[in-house]
XYZ file of C-alpha atoms in Angstrom:
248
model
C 0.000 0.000 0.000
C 1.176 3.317 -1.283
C 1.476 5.945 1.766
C -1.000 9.151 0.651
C 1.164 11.184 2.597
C 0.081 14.489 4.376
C -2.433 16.283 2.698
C -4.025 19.246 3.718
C -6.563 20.892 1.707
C -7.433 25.059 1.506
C -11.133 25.407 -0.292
C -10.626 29.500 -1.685
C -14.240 30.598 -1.490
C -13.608 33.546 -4.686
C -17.014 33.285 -6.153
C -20.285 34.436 -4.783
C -22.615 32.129 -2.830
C -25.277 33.268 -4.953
C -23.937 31.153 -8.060
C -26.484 29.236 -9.756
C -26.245 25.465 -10.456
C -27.222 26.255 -13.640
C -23.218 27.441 -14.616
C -22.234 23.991 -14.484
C -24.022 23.517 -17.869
C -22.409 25.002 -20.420
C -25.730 25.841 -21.666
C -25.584 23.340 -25.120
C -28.034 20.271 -25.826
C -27.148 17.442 -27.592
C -29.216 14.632 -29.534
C -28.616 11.624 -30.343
C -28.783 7.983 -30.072
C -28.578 5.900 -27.139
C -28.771 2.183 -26.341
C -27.751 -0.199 -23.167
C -24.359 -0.919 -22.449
C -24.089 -5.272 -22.122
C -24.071 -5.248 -18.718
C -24.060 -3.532 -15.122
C -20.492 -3.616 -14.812
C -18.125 -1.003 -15.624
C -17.007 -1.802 -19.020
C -13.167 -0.825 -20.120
C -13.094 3.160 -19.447
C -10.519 5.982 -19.936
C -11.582 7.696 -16.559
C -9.882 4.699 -14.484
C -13.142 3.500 -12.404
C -11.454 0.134 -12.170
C -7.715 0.938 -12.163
C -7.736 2.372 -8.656
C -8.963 1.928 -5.074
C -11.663 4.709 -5.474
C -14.643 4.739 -3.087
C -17.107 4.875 -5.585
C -20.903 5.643 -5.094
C -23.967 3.108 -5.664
C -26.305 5.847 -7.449
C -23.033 6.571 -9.904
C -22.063 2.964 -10.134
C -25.828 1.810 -11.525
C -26.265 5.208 -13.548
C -23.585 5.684 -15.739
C -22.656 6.711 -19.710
C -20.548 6.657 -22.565
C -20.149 9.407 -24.589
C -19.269 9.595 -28.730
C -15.478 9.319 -29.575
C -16.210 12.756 -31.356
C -17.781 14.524 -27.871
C -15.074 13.121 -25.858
C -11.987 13.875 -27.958
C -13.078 17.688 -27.619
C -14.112 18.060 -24.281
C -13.234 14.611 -22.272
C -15.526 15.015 -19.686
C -14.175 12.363 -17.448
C -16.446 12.371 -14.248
C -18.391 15.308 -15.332
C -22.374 14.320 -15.287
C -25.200 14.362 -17.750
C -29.003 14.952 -17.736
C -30.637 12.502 -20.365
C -33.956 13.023 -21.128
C -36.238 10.823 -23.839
C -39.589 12.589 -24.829
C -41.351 14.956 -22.690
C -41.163 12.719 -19.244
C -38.739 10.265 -19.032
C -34.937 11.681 -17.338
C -31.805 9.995 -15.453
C -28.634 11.955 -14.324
C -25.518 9.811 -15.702
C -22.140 10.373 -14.589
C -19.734 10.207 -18.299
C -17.060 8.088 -17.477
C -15.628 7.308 -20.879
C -16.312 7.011 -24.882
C -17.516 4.451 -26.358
C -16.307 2.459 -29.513
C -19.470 2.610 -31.604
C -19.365 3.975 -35.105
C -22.359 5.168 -37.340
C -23.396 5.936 -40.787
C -24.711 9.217 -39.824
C -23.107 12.622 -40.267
C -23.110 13.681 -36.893
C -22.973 10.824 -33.987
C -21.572 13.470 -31.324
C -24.531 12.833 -29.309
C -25.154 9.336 -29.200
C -24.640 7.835 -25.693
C -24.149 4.257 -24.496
C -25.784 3.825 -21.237
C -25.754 1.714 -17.992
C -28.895 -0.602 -17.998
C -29.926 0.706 -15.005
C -30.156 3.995 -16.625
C -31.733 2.617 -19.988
C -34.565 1.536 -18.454
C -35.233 4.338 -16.170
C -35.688 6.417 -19.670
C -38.142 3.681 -21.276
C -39.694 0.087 -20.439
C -38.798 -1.993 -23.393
C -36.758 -5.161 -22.647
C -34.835 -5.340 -25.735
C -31.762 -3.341 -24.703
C -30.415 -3.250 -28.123
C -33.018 -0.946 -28.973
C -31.910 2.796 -29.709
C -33.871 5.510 -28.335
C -33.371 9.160 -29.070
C -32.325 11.581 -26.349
C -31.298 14.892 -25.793
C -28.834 15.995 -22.866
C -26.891 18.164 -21.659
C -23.984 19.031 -19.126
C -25.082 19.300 -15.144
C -23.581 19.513 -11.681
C -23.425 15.885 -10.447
C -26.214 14.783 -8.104
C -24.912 15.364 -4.135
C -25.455 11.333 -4.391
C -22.482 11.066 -7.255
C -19.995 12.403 -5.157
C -18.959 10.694 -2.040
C -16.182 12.449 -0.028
C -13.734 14.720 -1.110
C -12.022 16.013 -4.525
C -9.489 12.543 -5.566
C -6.224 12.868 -7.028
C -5.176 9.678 -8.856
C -1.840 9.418 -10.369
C -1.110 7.736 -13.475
C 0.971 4.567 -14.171
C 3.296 7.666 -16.407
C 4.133 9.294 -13.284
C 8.135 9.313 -12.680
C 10.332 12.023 -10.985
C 9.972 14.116 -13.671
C 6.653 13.704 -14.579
C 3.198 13.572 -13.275
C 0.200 12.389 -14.821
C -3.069 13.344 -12.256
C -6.467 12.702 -13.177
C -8.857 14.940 -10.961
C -12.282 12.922 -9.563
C -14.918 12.978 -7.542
C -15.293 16.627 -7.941
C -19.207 18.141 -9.265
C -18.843 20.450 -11.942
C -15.658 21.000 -14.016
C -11.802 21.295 -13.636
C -10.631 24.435 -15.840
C -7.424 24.076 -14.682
C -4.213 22.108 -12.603
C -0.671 23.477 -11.791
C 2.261 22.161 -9.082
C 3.526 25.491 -7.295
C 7.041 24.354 -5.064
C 8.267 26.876 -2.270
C 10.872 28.429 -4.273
C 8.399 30.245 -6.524
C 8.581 27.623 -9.486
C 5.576 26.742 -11.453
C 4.242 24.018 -13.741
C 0.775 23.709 -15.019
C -0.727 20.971 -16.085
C -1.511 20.044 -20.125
C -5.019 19.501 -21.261
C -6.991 16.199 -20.541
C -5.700 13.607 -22.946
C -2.433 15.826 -24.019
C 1.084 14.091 -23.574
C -0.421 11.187 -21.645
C -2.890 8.641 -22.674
C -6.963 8.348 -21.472
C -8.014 11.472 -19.573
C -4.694 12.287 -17.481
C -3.202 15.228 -17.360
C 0.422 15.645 -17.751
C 2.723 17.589 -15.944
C 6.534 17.567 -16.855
C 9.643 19.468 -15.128
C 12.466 20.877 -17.308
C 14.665 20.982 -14.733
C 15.107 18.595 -11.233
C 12.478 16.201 -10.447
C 9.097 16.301 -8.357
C 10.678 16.308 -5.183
C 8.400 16.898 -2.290
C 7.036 19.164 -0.945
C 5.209 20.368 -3.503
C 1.081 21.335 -3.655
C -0.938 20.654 -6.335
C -3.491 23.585 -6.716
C -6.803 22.347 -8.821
C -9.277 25.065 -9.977
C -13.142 24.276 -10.454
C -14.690 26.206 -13.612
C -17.637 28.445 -13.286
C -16.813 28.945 -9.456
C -13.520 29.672 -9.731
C -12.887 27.914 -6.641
C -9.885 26.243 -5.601
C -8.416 23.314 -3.982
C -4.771 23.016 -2.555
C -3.370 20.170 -1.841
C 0.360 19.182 -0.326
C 2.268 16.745 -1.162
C 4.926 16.066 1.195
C 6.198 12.424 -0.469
C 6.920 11.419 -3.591
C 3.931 10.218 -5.389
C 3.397 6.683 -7.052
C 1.719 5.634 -10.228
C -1.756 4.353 -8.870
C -1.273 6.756 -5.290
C -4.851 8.212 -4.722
C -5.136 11.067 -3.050
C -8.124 12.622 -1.195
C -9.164 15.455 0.389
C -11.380 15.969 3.101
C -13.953 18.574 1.862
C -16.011 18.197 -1.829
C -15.490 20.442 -4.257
């Protein structure tokens, strides 16, 4: 077992308390196609769900989705969640924890979803889940049932002494942005999801030295503008998960 070290977390309040849930949208719809994944289990994912010792949630765990190769290459919205709704009266929240490998005929597939069962047959009754349905959805804060605990760091298996990969989860709306600040003033930010390391990590290399601790790894939440600080006073470890105390 990896030691998660000392971490102590700052939450910087900077945004009013009068923010709406609504800016956790980013205010486009999507339609599409969806159909039922094969079965309840988390199927191969980029976000890591199985690669790590992650407390995850029963109401995430049965309602979950995969997004279109297309959506996720431009926005890889790992952990981010999802409002489905089919017609006028069927809905489900789904927590997007991947893309999925399905291809189409159609022009545009960036909308098409493949869903949990669970969360197939909350939007309709039919047995058959190889049936497509079409729905329409759109970015949402995650459910206070999606997120259990406090804002996880997991590093990647790419993470060496002079480079970090860190995938943020377990967080409710969305991360604009991740940089390592070390006492002498230096500063390294983090590349965009997917960019110089594989799935949804983000990479974060040093020119110079290594990742010696301590260092603090500052995470910023988009819309809010808060932020999360957390210090790292050991050297981390590919698979190392670590968690703060407060939700983000």
């Amino acid at each position: 077992m990896f030691s998660q070290g000392i971490v102590h977390l700052f939450l910087a309040a900077l945004a009013l308390s009068s923010l709406a849930v609504a800016q956790f949208s980013t205010g486009m719809t999507f339609t599409g196609d969806a159909k039922s994944a094969i079965s309840g289990d988390f199927l191969q994912n980029t976000c890591g769900y199985n690669g790590f010792s992650s407390q995850f949630v029963s109401s995430a765990e049965s309602r979950f989705a995969y997004v279109s190769p297309d959506f996720w290459s431009h926005d890889l919205p790992c952990g981010r969640c999802a409002n489905v709704n089919a017609g006028t009266n069927a809905s489900v929240t789904v927590m997007l924890i991947s893309r999925h490998s399905e291809t189409c005929a159609k022009d545009d597939c960036k909308g098409d979803l493949v869903l949990s069962p669970q969360a197939y047959r909350l939007l309709q009754s039919k047995t058959d889940l190889n049936c497509s349905i079409a729905v329409s959805w759109e970015l949402v804060k995650c459910p206070d049932d999606f997120v259990w605990g406090g804002v996880e760091i997991a590093f990647g298996t790419e993470t060496n002494s002079t480079q970090l990969t860190i995938q943020p989860r377990n967080f409710q709306g969305q991360i604009a942005g991740i940089e390592v600040q070390f006492p002498d003033g230096r500063r390294f930010l983090a590349g965009g999801p997917g960019q110089d390391a594989p799935g949804s990590f983000r990479a974060v290399q040093i020119s110079e030295g290594t990742f010696a601790p301590p260092f603090t790894i500052v995470l910023q939440q988009a819309y809010s503008l808060r932020s999360v600080e957390i210090e790292v006073t050991e050297p981390p470890q590919p698979h190392q998960v670590l968690t703060s105390s407060v939700a983000f």
